[in-house]
XYZ file of N, CA, C and O in Angstrom:
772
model
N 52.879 -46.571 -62.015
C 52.034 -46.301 -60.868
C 51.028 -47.432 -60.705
O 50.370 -47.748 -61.696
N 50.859 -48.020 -59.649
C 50.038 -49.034 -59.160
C 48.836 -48.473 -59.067
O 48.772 -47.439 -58.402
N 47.349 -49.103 -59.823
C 46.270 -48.678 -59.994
C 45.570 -48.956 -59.051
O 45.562 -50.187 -59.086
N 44.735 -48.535 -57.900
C 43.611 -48.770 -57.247
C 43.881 -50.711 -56.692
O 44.872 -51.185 -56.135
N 42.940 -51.233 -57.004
C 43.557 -52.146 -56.582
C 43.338 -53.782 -57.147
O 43.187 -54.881 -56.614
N 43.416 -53.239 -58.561
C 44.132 -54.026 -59.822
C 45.300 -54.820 -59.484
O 45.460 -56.028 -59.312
N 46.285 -53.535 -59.422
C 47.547 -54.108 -58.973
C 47.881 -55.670 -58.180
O 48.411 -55.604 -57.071
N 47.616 -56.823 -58.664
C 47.551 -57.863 -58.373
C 48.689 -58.902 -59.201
O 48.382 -59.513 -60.225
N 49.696 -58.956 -58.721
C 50.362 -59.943 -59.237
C 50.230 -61.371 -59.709
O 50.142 -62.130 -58.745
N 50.179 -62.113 -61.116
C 49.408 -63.349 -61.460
C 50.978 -63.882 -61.761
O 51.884 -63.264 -62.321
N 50.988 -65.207 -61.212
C 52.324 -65.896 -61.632
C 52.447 -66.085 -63.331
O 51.470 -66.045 -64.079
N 53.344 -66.222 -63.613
C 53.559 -66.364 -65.318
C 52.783 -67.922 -65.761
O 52.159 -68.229 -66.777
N 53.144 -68.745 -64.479
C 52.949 -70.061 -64.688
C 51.254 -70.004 -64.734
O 50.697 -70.540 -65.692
N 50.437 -69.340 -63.673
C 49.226 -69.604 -63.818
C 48.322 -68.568 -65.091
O 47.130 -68.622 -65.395
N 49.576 -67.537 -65.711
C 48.827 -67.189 -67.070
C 49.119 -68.247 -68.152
O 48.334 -68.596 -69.034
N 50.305 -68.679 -67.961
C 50.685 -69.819 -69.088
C 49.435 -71.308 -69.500
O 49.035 -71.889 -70.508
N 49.231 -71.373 -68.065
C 47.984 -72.553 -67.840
C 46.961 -71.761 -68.567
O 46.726 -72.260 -69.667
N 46.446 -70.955 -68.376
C 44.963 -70.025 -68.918
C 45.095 -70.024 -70.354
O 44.365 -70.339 -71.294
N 46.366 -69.530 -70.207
C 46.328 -69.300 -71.732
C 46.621 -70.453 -72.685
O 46.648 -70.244 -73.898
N 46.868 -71.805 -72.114
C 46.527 -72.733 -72.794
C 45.543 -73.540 -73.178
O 45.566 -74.458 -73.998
N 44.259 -72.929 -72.208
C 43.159 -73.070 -72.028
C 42.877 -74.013 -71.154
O 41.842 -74.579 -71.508
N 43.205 -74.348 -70.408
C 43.132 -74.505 -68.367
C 41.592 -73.662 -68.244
O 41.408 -72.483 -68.544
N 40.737 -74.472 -67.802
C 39.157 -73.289 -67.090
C 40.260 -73.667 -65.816
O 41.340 -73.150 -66.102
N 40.324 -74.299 -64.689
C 40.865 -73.710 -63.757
C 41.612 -72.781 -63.251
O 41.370 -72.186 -62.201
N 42.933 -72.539 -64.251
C 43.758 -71.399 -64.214
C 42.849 -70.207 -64.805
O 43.179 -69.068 -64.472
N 41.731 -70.366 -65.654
C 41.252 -69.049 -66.014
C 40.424 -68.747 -64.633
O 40.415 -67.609 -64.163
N 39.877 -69.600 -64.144
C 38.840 -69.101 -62.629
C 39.416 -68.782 -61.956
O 39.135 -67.724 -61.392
N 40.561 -69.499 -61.613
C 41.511 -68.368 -60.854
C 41.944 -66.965 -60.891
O 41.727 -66.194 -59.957
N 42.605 -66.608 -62.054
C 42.341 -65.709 -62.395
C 40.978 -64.650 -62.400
O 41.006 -63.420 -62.394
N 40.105 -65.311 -62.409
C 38.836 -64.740 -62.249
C 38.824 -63.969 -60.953
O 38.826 -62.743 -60.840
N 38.808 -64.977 -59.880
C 38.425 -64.989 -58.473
C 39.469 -64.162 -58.200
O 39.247 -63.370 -57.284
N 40.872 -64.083 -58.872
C 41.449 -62.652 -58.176
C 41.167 -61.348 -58.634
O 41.616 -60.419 -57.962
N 40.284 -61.012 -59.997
C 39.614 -60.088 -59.941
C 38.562 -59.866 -60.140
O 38.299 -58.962 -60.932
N 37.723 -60.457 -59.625
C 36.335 -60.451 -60.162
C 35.854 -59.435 -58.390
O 34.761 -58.871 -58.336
N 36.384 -59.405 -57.727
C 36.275 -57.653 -56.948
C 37.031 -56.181 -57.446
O 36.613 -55.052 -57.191
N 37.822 -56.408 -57.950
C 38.549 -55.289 -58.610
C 37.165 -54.893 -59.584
O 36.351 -54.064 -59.177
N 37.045 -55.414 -60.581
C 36.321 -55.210 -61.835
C 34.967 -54.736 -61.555
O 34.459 -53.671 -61.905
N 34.398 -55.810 -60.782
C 32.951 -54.928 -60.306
C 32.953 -53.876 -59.792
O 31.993 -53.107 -59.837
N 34.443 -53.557 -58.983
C 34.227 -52.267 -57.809
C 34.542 -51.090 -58.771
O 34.225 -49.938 -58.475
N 35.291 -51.465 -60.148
C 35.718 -50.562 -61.511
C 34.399 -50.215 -61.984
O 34.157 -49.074 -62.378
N 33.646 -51.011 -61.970
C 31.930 -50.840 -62.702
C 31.073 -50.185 -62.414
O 30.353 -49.363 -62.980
N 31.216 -50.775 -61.044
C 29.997 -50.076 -60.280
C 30.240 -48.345 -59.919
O 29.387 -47.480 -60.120
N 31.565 -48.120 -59.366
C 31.788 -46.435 -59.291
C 31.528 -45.703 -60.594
O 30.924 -44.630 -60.610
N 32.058 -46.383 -61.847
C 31.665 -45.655 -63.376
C 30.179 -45.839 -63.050
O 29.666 -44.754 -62.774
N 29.322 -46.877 -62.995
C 27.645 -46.849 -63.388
C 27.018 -46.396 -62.587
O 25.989 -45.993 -63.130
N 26.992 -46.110 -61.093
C 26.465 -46.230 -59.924
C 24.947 -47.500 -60.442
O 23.745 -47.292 -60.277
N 25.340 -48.234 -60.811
C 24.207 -49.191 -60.787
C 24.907 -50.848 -60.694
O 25.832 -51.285 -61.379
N 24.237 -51.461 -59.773
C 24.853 -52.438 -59.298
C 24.811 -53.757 -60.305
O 25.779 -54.515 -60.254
N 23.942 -53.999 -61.036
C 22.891 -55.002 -61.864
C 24.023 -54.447 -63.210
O 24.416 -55.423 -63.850
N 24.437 -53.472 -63.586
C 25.057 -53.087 -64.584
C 26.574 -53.399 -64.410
O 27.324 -53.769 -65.314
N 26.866 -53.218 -63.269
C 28.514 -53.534 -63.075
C 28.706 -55.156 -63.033
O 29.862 -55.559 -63.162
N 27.617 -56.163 -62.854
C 27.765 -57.115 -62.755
C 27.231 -57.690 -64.545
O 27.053 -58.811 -65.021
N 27.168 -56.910 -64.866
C 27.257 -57.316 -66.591
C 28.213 -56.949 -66.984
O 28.624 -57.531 -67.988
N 29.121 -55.734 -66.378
C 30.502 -55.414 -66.851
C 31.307 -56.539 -66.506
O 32.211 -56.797 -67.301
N 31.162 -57.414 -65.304
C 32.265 -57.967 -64.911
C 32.346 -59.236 -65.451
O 33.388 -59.890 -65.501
N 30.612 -59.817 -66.102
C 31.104 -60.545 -66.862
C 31.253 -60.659 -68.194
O 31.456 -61.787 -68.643
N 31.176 -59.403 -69.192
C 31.439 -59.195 -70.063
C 32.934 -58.821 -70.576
O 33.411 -58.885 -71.709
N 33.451 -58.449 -69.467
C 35.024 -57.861 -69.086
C 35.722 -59.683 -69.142
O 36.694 -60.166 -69.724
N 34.526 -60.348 -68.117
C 35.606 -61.659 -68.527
C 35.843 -62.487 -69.383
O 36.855 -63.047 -69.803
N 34.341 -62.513 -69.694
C 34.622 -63.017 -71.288
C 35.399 -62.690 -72.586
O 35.753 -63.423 -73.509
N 35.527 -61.608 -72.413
C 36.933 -60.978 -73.473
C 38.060 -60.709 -73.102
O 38.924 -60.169 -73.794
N 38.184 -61.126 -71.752
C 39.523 -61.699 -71.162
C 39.648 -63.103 -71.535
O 40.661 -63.384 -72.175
N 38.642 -64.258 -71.208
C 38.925 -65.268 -71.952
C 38.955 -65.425 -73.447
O 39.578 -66.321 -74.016
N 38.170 -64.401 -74.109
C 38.441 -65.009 -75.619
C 39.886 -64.390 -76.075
O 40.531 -64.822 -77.030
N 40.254 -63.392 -75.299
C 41.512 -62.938 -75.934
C 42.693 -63.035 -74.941
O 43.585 -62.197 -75.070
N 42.785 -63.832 -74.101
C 43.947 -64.252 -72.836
C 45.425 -64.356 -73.763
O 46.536 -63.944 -73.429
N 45.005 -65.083 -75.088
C 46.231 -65.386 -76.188
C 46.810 -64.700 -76.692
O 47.769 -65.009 -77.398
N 46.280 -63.179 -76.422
C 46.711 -61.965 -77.055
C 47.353 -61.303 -76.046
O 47.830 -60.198 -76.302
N 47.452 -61.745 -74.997
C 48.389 -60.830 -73.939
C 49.750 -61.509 -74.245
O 49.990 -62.679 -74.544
N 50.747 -60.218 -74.052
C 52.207 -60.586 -74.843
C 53.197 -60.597 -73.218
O 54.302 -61.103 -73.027
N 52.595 -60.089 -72.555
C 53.076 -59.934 -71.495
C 53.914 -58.696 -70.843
O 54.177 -58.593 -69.645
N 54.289 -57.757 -71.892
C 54.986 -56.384 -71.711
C 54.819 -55.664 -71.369
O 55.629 -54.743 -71.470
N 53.313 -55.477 -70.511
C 52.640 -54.459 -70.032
C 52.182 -55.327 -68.514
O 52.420 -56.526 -68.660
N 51.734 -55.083 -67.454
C 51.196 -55.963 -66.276
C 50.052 -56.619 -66.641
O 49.172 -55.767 -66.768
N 49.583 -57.837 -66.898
C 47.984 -58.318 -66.521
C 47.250 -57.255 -66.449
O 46.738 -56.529 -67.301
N 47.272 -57.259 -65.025
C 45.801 -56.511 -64.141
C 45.998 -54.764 -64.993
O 45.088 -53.935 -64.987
N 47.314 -54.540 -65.631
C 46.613 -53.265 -66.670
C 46.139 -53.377 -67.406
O 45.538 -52.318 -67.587
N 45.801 -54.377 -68.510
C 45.800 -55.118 -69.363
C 43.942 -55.547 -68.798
O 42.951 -55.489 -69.526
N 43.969 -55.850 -67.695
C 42.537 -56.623 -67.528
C 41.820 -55.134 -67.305
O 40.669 -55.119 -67.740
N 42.129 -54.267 -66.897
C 41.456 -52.819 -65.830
C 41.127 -51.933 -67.677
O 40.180 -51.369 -68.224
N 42.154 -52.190 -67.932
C 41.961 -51.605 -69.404
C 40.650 -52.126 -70.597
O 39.993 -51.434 -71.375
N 40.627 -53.497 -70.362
C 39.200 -54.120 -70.828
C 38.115 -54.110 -70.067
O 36.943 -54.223 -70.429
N 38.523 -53.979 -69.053
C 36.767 -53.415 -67.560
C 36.480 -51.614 -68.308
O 35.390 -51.307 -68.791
N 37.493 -50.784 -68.262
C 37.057 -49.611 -68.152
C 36.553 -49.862 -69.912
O 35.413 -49.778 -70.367
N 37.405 -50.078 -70.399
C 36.083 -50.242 -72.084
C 35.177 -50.455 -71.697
O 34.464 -49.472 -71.496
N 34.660 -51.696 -71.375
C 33.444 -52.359 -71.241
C 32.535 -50.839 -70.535
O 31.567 -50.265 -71.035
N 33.254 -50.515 -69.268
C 32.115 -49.405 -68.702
C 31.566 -48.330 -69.201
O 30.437 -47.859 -69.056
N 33.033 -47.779 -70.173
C 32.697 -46.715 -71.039
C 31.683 -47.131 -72.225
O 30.676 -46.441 -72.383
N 31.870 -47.999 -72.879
C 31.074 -48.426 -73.826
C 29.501 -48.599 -72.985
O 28.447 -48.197 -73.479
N 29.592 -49.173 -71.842
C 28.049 -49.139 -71.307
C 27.411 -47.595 -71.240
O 26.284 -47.121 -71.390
N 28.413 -47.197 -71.009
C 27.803 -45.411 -70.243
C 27.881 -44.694 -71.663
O 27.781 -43.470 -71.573
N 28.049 -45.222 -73.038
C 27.868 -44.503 -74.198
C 26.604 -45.449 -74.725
O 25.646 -44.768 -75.091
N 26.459 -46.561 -74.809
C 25.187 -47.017 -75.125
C 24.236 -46.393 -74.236
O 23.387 -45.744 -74.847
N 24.154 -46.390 -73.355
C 23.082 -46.263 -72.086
C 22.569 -44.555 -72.368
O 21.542 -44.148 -71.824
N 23.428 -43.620 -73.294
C 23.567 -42.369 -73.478
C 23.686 -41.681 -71.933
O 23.085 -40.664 -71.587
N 24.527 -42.411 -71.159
C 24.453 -41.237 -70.003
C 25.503 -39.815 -70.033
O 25.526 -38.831 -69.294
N 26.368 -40.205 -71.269
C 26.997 -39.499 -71.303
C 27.014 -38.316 -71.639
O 27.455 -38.188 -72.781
N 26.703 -37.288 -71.108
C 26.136 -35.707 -71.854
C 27.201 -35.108 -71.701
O 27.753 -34.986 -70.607
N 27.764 -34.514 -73.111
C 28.665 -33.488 -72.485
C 28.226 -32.000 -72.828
O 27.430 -31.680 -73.711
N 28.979 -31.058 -71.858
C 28.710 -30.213 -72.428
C 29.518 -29.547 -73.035
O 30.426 -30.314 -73.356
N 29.829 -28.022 -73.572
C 30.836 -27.624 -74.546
C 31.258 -26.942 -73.895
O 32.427 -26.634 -74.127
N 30.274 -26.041 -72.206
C 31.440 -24.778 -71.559
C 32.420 -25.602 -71.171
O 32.112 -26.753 -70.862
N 33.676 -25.211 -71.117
C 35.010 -25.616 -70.696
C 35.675 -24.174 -69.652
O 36.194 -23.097 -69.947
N 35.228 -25.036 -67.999
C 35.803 -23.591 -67.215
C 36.573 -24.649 -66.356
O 35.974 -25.678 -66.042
N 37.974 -24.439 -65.925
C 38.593 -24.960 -65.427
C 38.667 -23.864 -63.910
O 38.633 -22.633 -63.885
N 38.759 -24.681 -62.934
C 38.820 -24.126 -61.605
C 39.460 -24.225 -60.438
O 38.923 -24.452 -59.354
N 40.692 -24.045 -60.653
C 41.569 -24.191 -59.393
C 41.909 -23.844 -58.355
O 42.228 -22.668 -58.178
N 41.943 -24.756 -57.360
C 41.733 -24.089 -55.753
C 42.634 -25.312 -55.148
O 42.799 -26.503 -55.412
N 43.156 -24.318 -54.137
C 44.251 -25.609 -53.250
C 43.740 -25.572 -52.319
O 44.496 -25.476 -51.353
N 42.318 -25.616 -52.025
C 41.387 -26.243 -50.789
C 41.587 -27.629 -50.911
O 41.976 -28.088 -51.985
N 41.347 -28.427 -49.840
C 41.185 -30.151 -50.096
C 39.952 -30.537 -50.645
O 38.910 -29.885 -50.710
N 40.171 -31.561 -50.993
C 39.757 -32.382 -51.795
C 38.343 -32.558 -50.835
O 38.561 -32.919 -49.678
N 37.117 -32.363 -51.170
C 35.499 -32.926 -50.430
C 35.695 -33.724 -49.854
O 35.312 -33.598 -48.691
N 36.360 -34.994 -50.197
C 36.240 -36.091 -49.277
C 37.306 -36.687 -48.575
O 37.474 -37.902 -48.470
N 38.048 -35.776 -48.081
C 38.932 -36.162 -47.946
C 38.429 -36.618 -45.812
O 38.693 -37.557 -45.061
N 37.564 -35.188 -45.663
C 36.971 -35.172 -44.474
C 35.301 -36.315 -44.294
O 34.865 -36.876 -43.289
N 35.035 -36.300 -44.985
C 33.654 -36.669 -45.329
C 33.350 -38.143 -44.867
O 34.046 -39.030 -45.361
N 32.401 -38.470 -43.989
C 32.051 -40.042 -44.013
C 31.729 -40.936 -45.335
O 30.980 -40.651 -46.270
N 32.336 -41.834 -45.179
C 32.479 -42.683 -46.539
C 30.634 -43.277 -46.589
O 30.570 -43.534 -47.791
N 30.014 -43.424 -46.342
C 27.785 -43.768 -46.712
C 27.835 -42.485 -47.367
O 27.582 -42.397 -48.569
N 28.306 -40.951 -46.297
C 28.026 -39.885 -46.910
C 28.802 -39.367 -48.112
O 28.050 -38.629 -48.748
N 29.947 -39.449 -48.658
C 30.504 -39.365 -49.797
C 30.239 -40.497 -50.672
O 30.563 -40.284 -51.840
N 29.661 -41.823 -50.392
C 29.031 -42.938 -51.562
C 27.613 -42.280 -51.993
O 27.331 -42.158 -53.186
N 26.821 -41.901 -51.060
C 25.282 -41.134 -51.343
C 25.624 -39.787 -52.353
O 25.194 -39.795 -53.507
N 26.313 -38.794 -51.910
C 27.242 -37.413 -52.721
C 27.139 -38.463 -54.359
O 26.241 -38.553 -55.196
N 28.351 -39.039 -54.267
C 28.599 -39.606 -55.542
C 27.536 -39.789 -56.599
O 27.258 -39.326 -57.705
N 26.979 -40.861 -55.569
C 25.839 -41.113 -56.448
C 24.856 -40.476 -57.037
O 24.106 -40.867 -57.931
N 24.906 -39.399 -56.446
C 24.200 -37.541 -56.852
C 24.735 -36.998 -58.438
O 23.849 -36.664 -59.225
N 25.921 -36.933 -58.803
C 26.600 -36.898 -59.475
C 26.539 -37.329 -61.096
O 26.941 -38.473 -61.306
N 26.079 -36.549 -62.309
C 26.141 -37.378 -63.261
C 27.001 -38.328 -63.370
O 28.095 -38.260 -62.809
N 26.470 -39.796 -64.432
C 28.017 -40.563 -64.622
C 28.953 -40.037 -65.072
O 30.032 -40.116 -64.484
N 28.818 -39.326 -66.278
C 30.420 -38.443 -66.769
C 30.891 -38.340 -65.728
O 31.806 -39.073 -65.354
N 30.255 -37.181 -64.840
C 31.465 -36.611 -63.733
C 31.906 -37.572 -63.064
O 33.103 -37.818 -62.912
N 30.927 -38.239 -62.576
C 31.333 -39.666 -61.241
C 32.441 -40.218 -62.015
O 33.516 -40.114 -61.424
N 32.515 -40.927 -63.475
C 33.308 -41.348 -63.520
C 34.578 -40.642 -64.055
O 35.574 -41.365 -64.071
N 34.757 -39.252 -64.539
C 35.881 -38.845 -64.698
C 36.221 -38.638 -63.120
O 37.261 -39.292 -63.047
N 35.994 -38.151 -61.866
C 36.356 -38.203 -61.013
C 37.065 -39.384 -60.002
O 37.976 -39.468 -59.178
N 36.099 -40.169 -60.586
C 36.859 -41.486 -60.362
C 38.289 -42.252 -61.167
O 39.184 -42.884 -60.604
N 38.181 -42.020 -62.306
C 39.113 -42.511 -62.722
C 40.423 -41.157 -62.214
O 41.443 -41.678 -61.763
N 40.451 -39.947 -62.245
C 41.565 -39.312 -61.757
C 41.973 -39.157 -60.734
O 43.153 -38.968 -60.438
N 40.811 -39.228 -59.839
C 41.373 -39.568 -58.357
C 41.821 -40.413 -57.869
O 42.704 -40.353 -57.013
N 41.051 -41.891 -58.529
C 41.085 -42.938 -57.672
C 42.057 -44.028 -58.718
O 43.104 -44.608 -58.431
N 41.452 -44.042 -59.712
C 42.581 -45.151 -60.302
C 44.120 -44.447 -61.073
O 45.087 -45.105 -61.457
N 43.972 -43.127 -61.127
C 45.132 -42.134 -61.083
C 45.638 -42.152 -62.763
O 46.811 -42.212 -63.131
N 44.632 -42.096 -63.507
C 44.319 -41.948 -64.296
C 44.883 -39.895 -64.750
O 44.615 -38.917 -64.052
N 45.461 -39.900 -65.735
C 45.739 -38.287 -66.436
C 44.875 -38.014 -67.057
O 44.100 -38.868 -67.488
N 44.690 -36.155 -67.398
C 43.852 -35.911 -67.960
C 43.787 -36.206 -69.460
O 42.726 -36.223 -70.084
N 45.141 -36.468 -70.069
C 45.401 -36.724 -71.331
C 45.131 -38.253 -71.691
O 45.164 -38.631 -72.862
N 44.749 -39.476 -70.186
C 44.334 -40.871 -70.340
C 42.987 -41.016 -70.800
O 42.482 -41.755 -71.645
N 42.416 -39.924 -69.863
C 40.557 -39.544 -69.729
C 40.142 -39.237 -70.712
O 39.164 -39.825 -71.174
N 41.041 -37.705 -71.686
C 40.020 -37.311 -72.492
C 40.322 -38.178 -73.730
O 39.749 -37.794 -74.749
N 41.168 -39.358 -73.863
C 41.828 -40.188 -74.920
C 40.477 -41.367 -74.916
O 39.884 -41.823 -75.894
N 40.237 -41.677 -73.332
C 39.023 -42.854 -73.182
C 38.036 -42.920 -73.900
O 37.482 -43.792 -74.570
N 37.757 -40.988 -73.478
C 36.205 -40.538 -73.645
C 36.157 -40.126 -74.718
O 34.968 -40.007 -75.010
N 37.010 -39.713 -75.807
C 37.238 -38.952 -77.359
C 36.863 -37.457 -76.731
O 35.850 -36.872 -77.115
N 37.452 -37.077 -76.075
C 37.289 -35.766 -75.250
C 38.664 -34.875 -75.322
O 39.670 -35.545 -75.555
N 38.865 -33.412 -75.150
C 39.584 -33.049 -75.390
C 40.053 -32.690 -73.453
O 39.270 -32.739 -72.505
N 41.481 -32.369 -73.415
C 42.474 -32.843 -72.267
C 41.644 -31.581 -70.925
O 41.487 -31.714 -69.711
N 41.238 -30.295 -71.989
C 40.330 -29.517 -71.136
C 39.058 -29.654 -70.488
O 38.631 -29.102 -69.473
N 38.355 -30.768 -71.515
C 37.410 -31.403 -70.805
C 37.322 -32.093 -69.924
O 36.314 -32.097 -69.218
N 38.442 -32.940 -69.697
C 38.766 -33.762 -68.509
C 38.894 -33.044 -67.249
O 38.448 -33.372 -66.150
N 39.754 -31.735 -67.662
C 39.990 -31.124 -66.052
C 38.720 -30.373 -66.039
O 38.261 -30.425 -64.898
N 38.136 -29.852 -66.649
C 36.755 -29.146 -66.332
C 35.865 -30.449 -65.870
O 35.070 -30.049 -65.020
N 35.794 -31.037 -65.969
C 34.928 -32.536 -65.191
C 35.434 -32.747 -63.919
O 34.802 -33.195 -62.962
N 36.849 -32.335 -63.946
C 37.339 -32.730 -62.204
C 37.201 -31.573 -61.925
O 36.930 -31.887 -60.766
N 37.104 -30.039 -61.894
C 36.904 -29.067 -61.443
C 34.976 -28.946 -61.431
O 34.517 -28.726 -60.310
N 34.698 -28.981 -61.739
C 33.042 -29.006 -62.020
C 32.535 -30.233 -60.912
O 31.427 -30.071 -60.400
N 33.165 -31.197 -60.618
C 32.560 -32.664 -60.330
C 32.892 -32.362 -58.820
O 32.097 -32.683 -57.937
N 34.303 -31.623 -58.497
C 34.921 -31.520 -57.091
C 33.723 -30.381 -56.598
O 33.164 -30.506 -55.509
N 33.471 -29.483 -57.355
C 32.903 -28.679 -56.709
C 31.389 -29.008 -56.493
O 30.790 -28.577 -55.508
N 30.882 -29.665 -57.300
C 29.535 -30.287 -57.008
C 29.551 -30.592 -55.731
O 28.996 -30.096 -54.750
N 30.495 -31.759 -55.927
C 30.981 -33.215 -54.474
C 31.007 -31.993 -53.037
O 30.683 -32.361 -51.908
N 31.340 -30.886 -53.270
C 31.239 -29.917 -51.899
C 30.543 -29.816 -51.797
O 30.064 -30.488 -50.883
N 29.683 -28.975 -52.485
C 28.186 -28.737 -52.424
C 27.449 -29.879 -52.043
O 27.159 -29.765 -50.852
N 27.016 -30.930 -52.524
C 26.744 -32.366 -52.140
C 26.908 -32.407 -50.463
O 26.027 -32.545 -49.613
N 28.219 -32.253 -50.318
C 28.597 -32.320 -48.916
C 28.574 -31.827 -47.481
O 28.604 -32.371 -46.377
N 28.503 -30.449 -47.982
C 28.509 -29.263 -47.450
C 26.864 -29.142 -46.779
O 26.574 -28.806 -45.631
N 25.988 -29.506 -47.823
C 24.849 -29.400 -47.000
C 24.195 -30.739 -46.621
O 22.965 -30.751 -46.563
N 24.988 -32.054 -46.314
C 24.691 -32.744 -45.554
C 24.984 -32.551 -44.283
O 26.084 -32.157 -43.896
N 24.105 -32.793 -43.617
C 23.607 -32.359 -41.811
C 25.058 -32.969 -41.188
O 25.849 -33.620 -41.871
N 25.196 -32.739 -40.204
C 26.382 -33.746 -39.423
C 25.507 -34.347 -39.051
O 24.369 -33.923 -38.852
N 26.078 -35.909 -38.831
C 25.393 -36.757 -37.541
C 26.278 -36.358 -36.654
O 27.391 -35.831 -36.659
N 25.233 -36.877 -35.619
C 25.543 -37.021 -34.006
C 26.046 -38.636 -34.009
O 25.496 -39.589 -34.561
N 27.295 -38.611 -33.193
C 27.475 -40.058 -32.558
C 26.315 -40.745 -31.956
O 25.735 -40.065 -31.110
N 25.947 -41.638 -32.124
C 25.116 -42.454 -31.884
C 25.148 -42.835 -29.896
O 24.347 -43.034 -28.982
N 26.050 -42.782 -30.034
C 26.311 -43.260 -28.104
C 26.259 -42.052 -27.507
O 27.044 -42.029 -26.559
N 25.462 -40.670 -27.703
C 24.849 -39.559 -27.184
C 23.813 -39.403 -26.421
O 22.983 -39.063 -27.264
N 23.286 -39.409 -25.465
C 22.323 -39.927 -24.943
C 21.532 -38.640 -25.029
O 22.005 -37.504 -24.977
N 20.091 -39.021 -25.187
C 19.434 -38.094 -25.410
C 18.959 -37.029 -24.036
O 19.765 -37.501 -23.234
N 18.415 -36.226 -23.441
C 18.395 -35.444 -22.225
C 16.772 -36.050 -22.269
O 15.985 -35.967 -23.213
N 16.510 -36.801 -20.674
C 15.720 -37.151 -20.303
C 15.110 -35.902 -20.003
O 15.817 -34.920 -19.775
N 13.479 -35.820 -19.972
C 12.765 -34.836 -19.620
C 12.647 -35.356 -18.152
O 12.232 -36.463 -17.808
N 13.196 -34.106 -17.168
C 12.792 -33.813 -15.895
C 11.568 -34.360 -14.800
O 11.475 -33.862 -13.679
């Protein structure tokens, strides 16, 4: 399954250059994900200043260890896999990570919060959101991530994962639910008489 949007094909020839230690072939490489990685960071941290220490901490242990990719797995899984360390490891130093121990799983075949939702108004929602949840929600929704990938990330057990996406979805409604509608903007207001 093609991840979010990792999924970036790198020629063999321009990993071969990197990995011979080419800085050009490694900047290249850079510059094709150095938006992937931050946009990986920043949804785990909601902090912007922090995802841009992920992205270059993510690259630097892409460059010190480029020699260690064997090639049997894709790159960009391989690179998404050293971003989401890096984030998790931030969001366990940083202690944002609280868990708790109820485990209530909650299933409903209503849609998904955002599926309707303006994207300012589901980025603001989010950001409402502890990081745990934000980012277990993120990684299962969006980079399509299993619950058995999540609770393996987090040293979490497979029930905890879906109680984070059941707990996190239902927040994200609530969140949603009582944001106001806007009005279209090209509404004209009723002149007083």
């Amino acid at each position: 399954m093609d991840r979010s949007n990792f999924a970036i094909d790198v020629p063999d020839s321009l990993l071969a250059r990197a990995q011979s230690g080419e800085l050009r072939a490694f900047e290249q490489i850079y510059r094709l994900f150095e938006r992937p990685v931050y946009t990986l960071a920043l949804r785990l941290l909601n902090d912007a200043d922090a995802a841009r220490e992920i992205l270059h901490d993510a690259m630097l242990k892409l460059f010190q260890r480029l020699d260690q990719f064997r090639g049997d797995a894709p790159f960009w899984g391989w690179l998404r896999q050293i971003a989401l360390n890096e984030a998790l490891m931030r969001l366990r130093k940083d202690r944002r990570i609280e868990f708790d121990a109820k485990v209530d799983e909650v299933e409903t075949d209503a849609a998904p919060p955002w599926v309707h939702a303006d994207g300012l108004v589901l980025e603001q929602a989010l950001g409402r959101l502890p990081a745990l949840t934000r980012s277990v929600l993120w990684l299962y929704h969006v980079e399509g991530y299993s619950h058995p990938e999540i609770a393996d990330a987090l040293g979490k057990s497979v029930s905890f994962s879906k109680s984070q996406v059941a707990r996190g979805t239902a927040k994200l409604r609530g969140f949603l639910d009582a944001t106001p509608e806007s009005k279209p903007c090209l509404i004209a207001n009723p002149q007083p008489s």
